[in-house]
Amino acid sequence: MREREYKIWNPEMECMDREQLVKLQGQRLKETVKRVYDNVPMYRKRMDDKGIKPEDIRGVEDLKYLPFTDKPDLRDQFPYGLFAVPKHDIVRIQGSSGTTGMPIVTGYTQHDVDVWTEMAARSVTMAGGGPDDIVQVCYGYGLFTGGLGLHQGATQVGAMVIPMSSGNTQRQINMLKAMGSTMLCCTPSYALLIGETVREMGIDPKKELKLRAGVFGAEPWSDKIRARIEELLNIDALDIYGLTEMAGPGVSCECLYKCGMHVNEDHVIPEIIDPDTLEPLPYGEKGELVFSTITKEGTPLLRYRTHDLCRLNPEKCQCGRTNVRMDRIMGRTDDMLIIRGVNVFPSQIETVLMGIPGVTPHFLLVVDRVGPTDTMEIQVEVTDEIFGDTVADLQSFSKLIYERIKSALGLSANIKLVPPKSIPRFEGKARRVQDNRKL
Ligand code: ADP
Ligand code: ZN
């Protein structure tokens, strides 16, 4: 394996003194506010309703006076209502994967594509990527931003890019081997599947593959899953975050110190708010992540509510970058299930399960309603060793899981142990919840 390289793509922007950064953000925010006020009727109306004129916004400190934007706004204004430039200036459309309902689209000018590419290039560089790398992109290509985003970023840093898109896992692995790919980009679920398949094919990644890092994102994952992917593929596995509404992947990414994702604050301003009161929360507190674009021309968005739960840390990182770091996303408020009145995030269940040896990272949560009562079943995939145990052993193993879940969530769940490989695997974003109450 090559030595880790702690390079920085754009030191001027990524390591800027924070005071100077806030000034730059303020300037760019003012320009954005003026642009949307003049060009986007929805924002003009919202600002008029609040009695705010663009000149009232003096800097980042006035962000809190601006109106929020939420996903339904993008749906209501579909397809062109939020565009702030004439269609003739738009060179690209991308759409969200539609995890939570109807897809939405955003438009990019050439400058927007360039900014997105820059953010993705910074991310690839954080993972140590450069001209000597062979980057295999196994995110889906298309309206979904994963594939094209990493493709552009890896091209920008001068790497050799293999645009595989997702799917056909054996072929992915054959390419990893034949081409000597050094970096992998896909969802963590898919990285896990690729890693498991590599091992099943009897390939020793240390000897037969040249992989050394991966940037994985587009869905929540945990440090336990990170450890598993790193072990299966013998790589550094880094978390990358993004959303179509802000550009795509690369809004933030981890450096090789793996201590939070560096937000590209010269292009977006992150805030954490209390999702109930909508009041901004100080750094370090957990809440909903909100972003304002400050360089976007096509579809600039003010205070966009991501519904992702997170925390921000403004301390300078060991790598030298000064921009704010985001914790791993703890879940989406949209993912939250209310079961017998208790709030449950699938990530909580994952954390409990991953702490039990013999349990694989694959599970399915099935929620239903019998009469007036919600029921929850957790199908837990176990390893071969556990599955080969006696019935009595399996029963006591289920009981252990039942108790751990009960103490972590305060809820009783029916635990069903299922054999290895029986829970579906995912080539894109995983779906671990089946809520039959909504059917
Ligand atoms: P959607 O999934 O809403 O259809 P996108 O494809 O644009 O839309 O995905 C953006 C969403 O994906 C984010 O709001 C977030 O919920 C999730 N996401 C992206 N990257 C990460 C990550 N590294 N960790 C957790 N969640 C992520
Ligand atoms: Zn860092």
Coordinates of N, CA and C in Angstrom, one line a residue, residues 30-231:
K30 N -25.0 37.9 0.6 CA -25.8 39.1 0.2 C -26.1 39.0 -1.3
E31 N -25.1 38.6 -2.0 CA -25.3 38.5 -3.5 C -26.4 37.5 -3.8
T32 N -26.4 36.4 -3.1 CA -27.4 35.3 -3.3 C -28.8 35.8 -3.0
V33 N -28.9 36.5 -1.8 CA -30.2 37.0 -1.4 C -30.8 38.0 -2.5
K34 N -29.9 38.8 -3.0 CA -30.3 39.8 -4.0 C -30.8 39.0 -5.2
R35 N -30.0 38.0 -5.6 CA -30.3 37.3 -6.8 C -31.7 36.6 -6.7
V36 N -31.9 35.9 -5.6 CA -33.2 35.2 -5.5 C -34.4 36.2 -5.3
Y37 N -34.1 37.3 -4.6 CA -35.2 38.3 -4.5 C -35.6 38.8 -5.8
D38 N -34.6 39.1 -6.7 CA -34.9 39.6 -8.0 C -35.5 38.6 -9.0
N39 N -35.1 37.3 -8.8 CA -35.4 36.4 -9.9 C -36.4 35.2 -9.5
V40 N -36.6 35.0 -8.2 CA -37.4 33.8 -7.9 C -38.6 34.3 -7.1
P41 N -39.8 34.3 -7.8 CA -41.0 34.8 -7.1 C -41.3 34.3 -5.7
M42 N -41.0 33.0 -5.5 CA -41.3 32.4 -4.2 C -40.5 33.1 -3.1
Y43 N -39.2 33.3 -3.4 CA -38.4 34.0 -2.4 C -38.8 35.4 -2.2
R44 N -39.1 36.1 -3.3 CA -39.5 37.5 -3.1 C -40.7 37.6 -2.2
K45 N -41.7 36.7 -2.5 CA -42.9 36.7 -1.7 C -42.6 36.4 -0.2
R46 N -41.8 35.4 0.0 CA -41.5 35.0 1.4 C -40.8 36.1 2.1
M47 N -39.9 36.8 1.4 CA -39.2 37.9 2.1 C -40.1 39.1 2.3
D48 N -40.9 39.3 1.3 CA -41.9 40.4 1.5 C -42.8 40.2 2.7
D49 N -43.3 38.9 2.8 CA -44.2 38.5 3.9 C -43.5 38.7 5.2
K50 N -42.2 38.5 5.3 CA -41.5 38.7 6.5 C -41.0 40.2 6.7
G51 N -41.3 41.0 5.7 CA -40.8 42.4 5.7 C -39.3 42.5 5.6
I52 N -38.7 41.6 4.9 CA -37.2 41.8 4.7 C -36.9 42.1 3.3
K53 N -36.0 43.1 3.2 CA -35.4 43.5 1.8 C -34.0 43.0 1.8
P54 N -33.5 42.7 0.6 CA -32.1 42.2 0.4 C -31.1 43.1 1.2
E55 N -31.3 44.4 1.2 CA -30.3 45.3 1.8 C -30.3 45.1 3.4
D56 N -31.4 44.5 3.9 CA -31.4 44.2 5.4 C -30.4 43.2 5.8
I57 N -30.0 42.3 4.9 CA -29.0 41.3 5.2 C -27.6 41.8 5.1
R58 N -27.0 41.9 6.3 CA -25.6 42.5 6.3 C -24.5 41.5 6.3
G59 N -24.8 40.3 6.6 CA -23.8 39.3 6.7 C -24.4 38.0 7.2
V60 N -23.5 37.0 7.5 CA -23.9 35.7 8.0 C -24.8 35.8 9.3
E61 N -24.5 36.8 10.1 CA -25.2 37.0 11.3 C -26.7 37.2 11.1
D62 N -27.1 37.6 9.9 CA -28.5 37.9 9.6 C -29.2 36.7 8.9
L63 N -28.5 35.7 8.7 CA -29.0 34.5 8.1 C -30.4 34.1 8.8
K64 N -30.4 34.2 10.1 CA -31.6 33.7 10.8 C -32.8 34.5 10.5
Y65 N -32.7 35.6 9.8 CA -34.0 36.3 9.4 C -34.6 35.8 8.1
L66 N -33.8 35.0 7.4 CA -34.2 34.6 6.1 C -35.2 33.5 6.2
P67 N -36.1 33.3 5.1 CA -37.0 32.2 5.2 C -36.4 30.9 4.9
F68 N -37.0 29.8 5.4 CA -36.5 28.5 5.1 C -37.1 28.0 3.8
T69 N -36.4 27.0 3.2 CA -36.9 26.3 2.1 C -37.0 24.8 2.4
D70 N -38.0 24.1 2.0 CA -38.2 22.7 2.3 C -38.5 21.9 1.1
K71 N -38.4 20.6 1.2 CA -38.6 19.7 0.0 C -39.9 20.0 -0.7
P72 N -41.0 20.2 0.0 CA -42.3 20.4 -0.7 C -42.2 21.6 -1.6
D73 N -41.3 22.6 -1.2 CA -41.2 23.8 -2.1 C -40.6 23.4 -3.5
L74 N -39.7 22.5 -3.4 CA -39.1 22.0 -4.7 C -40.1 21.3 -5.5
R75 N -41.0 20.6 -4.8 CA -42.0 19.8 -5.6 C -43.1 20.8 -6.1
D76 N -43.5 21.8 -5.3 CA -44.5 22.8 -5.7 C -44.0 23.6 -6.9
Q77 N -42.7 23.9 -6.9 CA -42.1 24.7 -7.9 C -41.6 23.9 -9.1
F78 N -41.8 22.6 -9.1 CA -41.3 21.7 -10.1 C -41.9 22.1 -11.5
P79 N -41.2 22.2 -12.6 CA -39.8 21.9 -12.7 C -38.9 23.2 -12.6
Y80 N -39.5 24.3 -13.1 CA -38.5 25.5 -13.3 C -38.7 26.6 -12.3
G81 N -39.7 26.5 -11.4 CA -40.1 27.7 -10.6 C -39.0 28.3 -9.7
L82 N -38.0 27.5 -9.4 CA -36.9 28.0 -8.5 C -35.7 28.5 -9.3
F83 N -35.7 28.4 -10.6 CA -34.6 28.7 -11.4 C -34.4 30.3 -11.3
A84 N -33.1 30.7 -11.0 CA -32.9 32.1 -10.9 C -32.2 32.7 -12.1
V85 N -32.0 31.8 -13.2 CA -31.4 32.3 -14.4 C -32.3 31.8 -15.6
P86 N -32.2 32.5 -16.7 CA -33.0 31.9 -17.9 C -32.5 30.5 -18.2
K87 N -33.4 29.7 -18.8 CA -33.1 28.3 -19.1 C -31.9 28.2 -20.0
H88 N -31.7 29.3 -20.8 CA -30.7 29.3 -21.8 C -29.3 29.2 -21.1
D89 N -29.2 29.6 -19.9 CA -27.9 29.6 -19.1 C -27.7 28.3 -18.4
I90 N -28.7 27.4 -18.4 CA -28.6 26.1 -17.7 C -28.0 25.1 -18.6
V91 N -27.0 24.4 -18.1 CA -26.3 23.4 -18.9 C -26.6 22.0 -18.4
R92 N -27.2 21.8 -17.2 CA -27.4 20.5 -16.6 C -28.6 20.5 -15.7
I93 N -29.2 19.3 -15.7 CA -30.3 19.1 -14.7 C -29.9 17.8 -14.0
Q94 N -30.1 17.8 -12.7 CA -29.9 16.6 -11.9 C -31.1 16.5 -11.0
G95 N -31.3 15.2 -10.5 CA -32.5 15.0 -9.7 C -32.2 14.2 -8.5
S96 N -33.0 14.3 -7.4 CA -32.7 13.5 -6.3 C -33.2 12.1 -6.5
S97 N -32.7 11.2 -5.8 CA -33.0 9.8 -6.0 C -34.4 9.4 -5.6
G98 N -35.1 10.4 -4.9 CA -36.5 10.1 -4.6 C -36.7 9.2 -3.4
T99 N -35.7 9.2 -2.5 CA -35.8 8.3 -1.3 C -37.1 8.6 -0.5
T100 N -37.5 9.8 -0.5 CA -38.6 10.2 0.3 C -39.8 10.7 -0.5
G101 N -40.0 10.2 -1.7 CA -41.2 10.6 -2.4 C -40.8 11.1 -3.8
M102 N -41.6 12.0 -4.3 CA -41.5 12.4 -5.7 C -40.1 13.1 -6.0
P103 N -39.5 12.7 -7.1 CA -38.2 13.3 -7.4 C -38.3 14.8 -7.6
I104 N -37.2 15.5 -7.3 CA -37.1 16.9 -7.5 C -35.9 17.1 -8.5
V105 N -36.0 18.3 -9.2 CA -34.8 18.6 -10.0 C -34.2 19.9 -9.7
T106 N -32.9 20.0 -10.0 CA -32.2 21.3 -9.8 C -31.5 21.6 -11.1
G107 N -31.2 22.9 -11.4 CA -30.5 23.2 -12.6 C -29.2 23.8 -12.3
Y108 N -28.2 23.6 -13.2 CA -26.8 24.0 -13.0 C -26.4 24.9 -14.2
T109 N -25.8 26.0 -13.9 CA -25.1 26.8 -15.0 C -23.8 26.1 -15.1
Q110 N -23.0 26.5 -16.1 CA -21.6 26.0 -16.2 C -20.8 26.2 -15.0
H111 N -21.0 27.4 -14.4 CA -20.3 27.8 -13.1 C -20.7 26.8 -12.0
D112 N -22.0 26.5 -12.0 CA -22.5 25.6 -10.9 C -21.8 24.2 -11.1
V113 N -21.7 23.7 -12.3 CA -21.1 22.4 -12.5 C -19.6 22.5 -12.1
D114 N -19.0 23.7 -12.4 CA -17.6 23.8 -12.0 C -17.4 23.8 -10.5
V115 N -18.3 24.5 -9.8 CA -18.2 24.5 -8.3 C -18.4 23.1 -7.8
W116 N -19.4 22.4 -8.3 CA -19.6 21.1 -7.8 C -18.4 20.2 -8.0
T117 N -17.8 20.3 -9.2 CA -16.6 19.6 -9.6 C -15.5 19.9 -8.6
E118 N -15.4 21.2 -8.3 CA -14.3 21.6 -7.3 C -14.6 21.0 -6.0
M119 N -15.8 20.9 -5.5 CA -16.1 20.3 -4.2 C -15.8 18.8 -4.2
A120 N -16.1 18.2 -5.3 CA -15.9 16.8 -5.4 C -14.3 16.5 -5.5
A121 N -13.6 17.4 -6.2 CA -12.2 17.3 -6.3 C -11.5 17.4 -5.0
R122 N -12.0 18.3 -4.2 CA -11.5 18.5 -2.8 C -11.7 17.2 -2.0
S123 N -12.9 16.6 -2.3 CA -13.2 15.3 -1.5 C -12.3 14.2 -1.9
V124 N -12.1 14.0 -3.2 CA -11.2 12.9 -3.7 C -9.8 13.2 -3.2
T125 N -9.4 14.4 -3.1 CA -8.1 14.8 -2.6 C -8.0 14.4 -1.1
M126 N -9.1 14.7 -0.4 CA -9.1 14.3 1.1 C -8.8 12.9 1.3
A127 N -9.2 12.0 0.3 CA -9.0 10.6 0.5 C -7.6 10.2 -0.1
G128 N -6.8 11.3 -0.4 CA -5.5 11.0 -0.9 C -5.4 10.8 -2.4
G129 N -6.5 11.1 -3.1 CA -6.5 10.8 -4.5 C -5.8 11.9 -5.4
G130 N -5.2 11.5 -6.5 CA -4.5 12.4 -7.4 C -4.3 11.7 -8.7
P131 N -3.4 12.3 -9.5 CA -3.2 11.8 -10.9 C -2.7 10.4 -11.0
D132 N -2.1 9.8 -9.9 CA -1.7 8.4 -9.9 C -2.8 7.4 -9.6
D133 N -4.0 8.0 -9.3 CA -5.0 7.1 -8.9 C -5.9 6.6 -10.1
I134 N -6.4 5.4 -9.8 CA -7.4 4.8 -10.8 C -8.7 4.7 -9.9
V135 N -9.7 5.5 -10.3 CA -10.8 5.7 -9.5 C -12.0 5.0 -10.1
Q136 N -12.5 4.0 -9.5 CA -13.7 3.2 -10.0 C -14.9 3.8 -9.4
V137 N -15.8 4.4 -10.2 CA -17.0 5.0 -9.7 C -18.2 4.0 -9.9
C138 N -18.7 3.5 -8.8 CA -19.8 2.6 -8.8 C -21.0 3.1 -8.2
Y139 N -21.1 4.5 -8.2 CA -22.4 5.1 -7.9 C -23.2 5.1 -9.2
G140 N -24.5 5.1 -9.1 CA -25.3 5.2 -10.3 C -25.0 6.5 -11.1
Y141 N -25.0 6.4 -12.4 CA -24.9 7.6 -13.2 C -26.3 7.9 -13.7
G142 N -26.5 9.2 -13.9 CA -27.9 9.6 -14.4 C -28.3 10.8 -13.7
L143 N -29.6 10.9 -13.4 CA -30.2 12.1 -12.7 C -29.6 12.1 -11.3
F144 N -29.5 10.9 -10.7 CA -28.8 10.8 -9.3 C -27.4 11.4 -9.4
T145 N -27.0 12.2 -8.4 CA -25.8 12.9 -8.6 C -24.5 12.1 -8.2
G146 N -24.7 11.0 -7.6 CA -23.5 10.2 -7.1 C -22.5 9.9 -8.2
G147 N -22.9 9.3 -9.3 CA -22.0 8.9 -10.3 C -21.3 10.1 -11.0
L148 N -22.0 11.0 -11.5 CA -21.4 12.1 -12.3 C -20.6 13.0 -11.3
G149 N -21.0 13.1 -10.1 CA -20.3 14.0 -9.1 C -18.9 13.5 -8.9
L150 N -18.8 12.2 -8.5 CA -17.5 11.7 -8.3 C -16.7 11.6 -9.5
H151 N -17.3 11.3 -10.6 CA -16.7 11.2 -11.9 C -16.0 12.6 -12.2
Q152 N -16.7 13.7 -12.1 CA -16.2 15.0 -12.4 C -15.0 15.3 -11.4
G153 N -15.2 15.0 -10.2 CA -14.2 15.4 -9.2 C -12.9 14.6 -9.4
A154 N -13.0 13.3 -9.7 CA -11.9 12.5 -9.9 C -11.1 12.9 -11.2
T155 N -11.9 13.2 -12.2 CA -11.3 13.7 -13.4 C -10.5 15.0 -13.2
Q156 N -11.1 15.9 -12.4 CA -10.5 17.2 -12.1 C -9.1 17.0 -11.4
V157 N -9.0 16.0 -10.5 CA -7.7 15.9 -9.9 C -6.7 15.1 -10.7
G158 N -7.2 14.7 -11.9 CA -6.2 14.1 -12.9 C -6.2 12.6 -12.8
A159 N -7.1 12.0 -12.0 CA -7.1 10.5 -11.8 C -7.6 9.8 -13.1
M160 N -7.3 8.6 -13.2 CA -7.9 7.8 -14.3 C -9.3 7.3 -13.8
V161 N -10.3 7.6 -14.5 CA -11.6 7.3 -14.0 C -12.3 6.2 -14.7
I162 N -12.8 5.2 -14.0 CA -13.6 4.1 -14.6 C -15.0 4.3 -14.3
P163 N -15.8 4.7 -15.2 CA -17.2 5.0 -15.0 C -18.1 3.8 -15.0
M164 N -18.0 3.0 -14.0 CA -18.8 1.7 -14.0 C -20.3 1.8 -13.7
S165 N -20.7 2.8 -13.0 CA -22.0 2.9 -12.5 C -22.3 1.8 -11.5
S166 N -23.5 1.6 -11.0 CA -23.7 0.6 -10.0 C -24.1 -0.7 -10.6
G167 N -24.1 -1.8 -9.9 CA -24.6 -3.1 -10.4 C -23.5 -4.0 -10.9
N168 N -23.9 -5.2 -11.1 CA -23.1 -6.3 -11.7 C -21.8 -6.4 -10.9
T169 N -22.0 -6.9 -9.7 CA -20.9 -6.9 -8.7 C -19.6 -7.7 -9.1
Q170 N -19.9 -8.8 -9.7 CA -18.7 -9.6 -10.2 C -17.9 -8.9 -11.2
R171 N -18.6 -8.2 -12.1 CA -17.9 -7.4 -13.1 C -17.1 -6.3 -12.5
Q172 N -17.7 -5.7 -11.5 CA -17.0 -4.6 -10.7 C -15.7 -5.1 -10.2
I173 N -15.8 -6.3 -9.6 CA -14.6 -6.9 -9.0 C -13.6 -7.3 -10.0
N174 N -14.0 -7.8 -11.1 CA -13.1 -8.2 -12.2 C -12.3 -6.9 -12.6
M175 N -13.1 -5.8 -12.7 CA -12.4 -4.6 -13.1 C -11.4 -4.1 -12.1
L176 N -11.9 -4.1 -10.8 CA -11.0 -3.7 -9.7 C -9.6 -4.4 -9.9
K177 N -9.7 -5.7 -10.1 CA -8.6 -6.5 -10.2 C -7.8 -6.2 -11.5
A178 N -8.5 -6.3 -12.6 CA -7.8 -6.1 -13.9 C -7.1 -4.8 -14.0
M179 N -7.8 -3.7 -13.6 CA -7.3 -2.4 -13.9 C -6.4 -1.9 -12.7
G180 N -6.5 -2.6 -11.6 CA -5.7 -2.2 -10.5 C -6.2 -0.9 -9.9
S181 N -7.5 -0.8 -9.8 CA -8.2 0.4 -9.2 C -7.7 0.7 -7.8
T182 N -7.4 2.0 -7.6 CA -6.9 2.3 -6.2 C -7.9 2.9 -5.3
M183 N -9.0 3.5 -6.0 CA -10.0 4.1 -5.2 C -11.4 3.6 -5.6
L184 N -12.3 3.5 -4.7 CA -13.7 3.1 -5.0 C -14.6 4.1 -4.5
C185 N -15.6 4.4 -5.3 CA -16.7 5.4 -4.9 C -18.0 4.7 -5.1
C186 N -18.8 4.6 -4.0 CA -20.1 4.0 -4.1 C -20.8 4.2 -2.7
T187 N -22.0 3.7 -2.6 CA -22.7 3.8 -1.3 C -22.0 2.8 -0.3
P188 N -22.0 3.1 1.0 CA -21.4 2.1 1.9 C -22.1 0.8 1.8
S189 N -23.4 0.7 1.6 CA -24.1 -0.6 1.4 C -23.5 -1.4 0.3
Y190 N -23.2 -0.6 -0.8 CA -22.6 -1.3 -2.0 C -21.1 -1.7 -1.7
A191 N -20.4 -0.9 -1.0 CA -19.0 -1.2 -0.6 C -19.0 -2.5 0.2
L192 N -20.0 -2.6 1.1 CA -20.1 -3.8 1.9 C -20.3 -5.1 1.0
L193 N -21.2 -4.9 0.1 CA -21.5 -6.0 -0.8 C -20.3 -6.4 -1.7
I194 N -19.7 -5.4 -2.2 CA -18.5 -5.6 -3.0 C -17.4 -6.4 -2.1
G195 N -17.2 -5.9 -0.9 CA -16.3 -6.5 0.0 C -16.6 -7.9 0.3
E196 N -17.9 -8.2 0.6 CA -18.3 -9.6 0.9 C -18.1 -10.5 -0.3
T197 N -18.4 -9.9 -1.5 CA -18.2 -10.7 -2.7 C -16.8 -11.0 -3.0
V198 N -15.9 -10.0 -2.8 CA -14.5 -10.2 -3.0 C -14.0 -11.4 -2.2
R199 N -14.5 -11.4 -0.9 CA -14.0 -12.5 0.0 C -14.6 -13.8 -0.5
E200 N -15.9 -13.8 -0.9 CA -16.5 -15.1 -1.4 C -15.8 -15.6 -2.6
M201 N -15.3 -14.7 -3.4 CA -14.6 -15.1 -4.7 C -13.1 -15.6 -4.3
G202 N -12.8 -15.6 -3.0 CA -11.5 -16.1 -2.6 C -10.4 -15.1 -3.0
I203 N -10.7 -13.8 -3.2 CA -9.7 -12.9 -3.5 C -9.1 -12.3 -2.3
D204 N -7.8 -12.2 -2.2 CA -7.1 -11.6 -1.1 C -6.8 -10.1 -1.5
P205 N -7.5 -9.2 -0.9 CA -7.4 -7.8 -1.3 C -6.0 -7.3 -1.1
K206 N -5.3 -7.8 -0.1 CA -3.9 -7.3 0.1 C -3.0 -7.7 -1.0
K207 N -3.2 -8.9 -1.6 CA -2.3 -9.4 -2.6 C -2.8 -9.1 -4.0
E208 N -4.1 -9.2 -4.2 CA -4.7 -9.2 -5.6 C -5.3 -7.9 -6.0
L209 N -5.6 -7.0 -5.0 CA -6.2 -5.7 -5.4 C -5.2 -4.6 -5.0
K210 N -5.4 -3.4 -5.6 CA -4.5 -2.3 -5.3 C -5.3 -1.2 -4.6
L211 N -6.5 -1.5 -4.2 CA -7.4 -0.5 -3.5 C -6.7 0.0 -2.3
R212 N -6.8 1.3 -2.1 CA -6.3 1.9 -0.8 C -7.3 2.8 -0.1
A213 N -8.3 3.3 -0.8 CA -9.2 4.2 -0.2 C -10.6 4.1 -0.9
G214 N -11.6 4.5 -0.2 CA -12.9 4.6 -0.8 C -13.6 5.8 -0.2
V215 N -14.4 6.5 -1.0 CA -15.3 7.5 -0.5 C -16.7 7.1 -0.7
F216 N -17.4 6.9 0.5 CA -18.7 6.3 0.5 C -19.7 7.2 1.1
G217 N -20.9 7.3 0.5 CA -21.9 8.2 1.1 C -23.2 8.0 0.4
A218 N -24.1 9.0 0.5 CA -25.4 9.0 0.0 C -26.4 8.4 0.9
E219 N -26.0 7.8 2.0 CA -26.9 7.2 3.0 C -26.1 7.1 4.4
P220 N -26.9 7.0 5.5 CA -26.2 7.0 6.8 C -25.5 5.6 6.9
W221 N -24.4 5.7 7.6 CA -23.6 4.5 8.0 C -22.9 4.7 9.3
S222 N -22.2 3.8 9.8 CA -21.7 3.9 11.2 C -20.2 3.6 11.2
D223 N -19.5 3.9 12.3 CA -18.1 3.5 12.4 C -17.9 2.0 12.4
K224 N -18.9 1.3 12.9 CA -18.8 -0.2 12.9 C -18.8 -0.7 11.4
I225 N -19.6 -0.1 10.6 CA -19.7 -0.5 9.2 C -18.4 -0.1 8.5
R226 N -17.9 1.1 8.9 CA -16.6 1.5 8.4 C -15.5 0.4 8.6
A227 N -15.5 0.0 9.9 CA -14.4 -1.0 10.3 C -14.6 -2.2 9.4
R228 N -15.8 -2.6 9.2 CA -16.1 -3.9 8.4 C -15.6 -3.7 7.0
I229 N -16.0 -2.6 6.4 CA -15.6 -2.3 5.0 C -14.0 -2.3 4.9
E230 N -13.4 -1.6 5.8 CA -12.0 -1.4 5.8 C -11.3 -2.8 5.9
E231 N -11.9 -3.6 6.7 CA -11.2 -4.9 6.9 C -11.5 -5.8 5.6

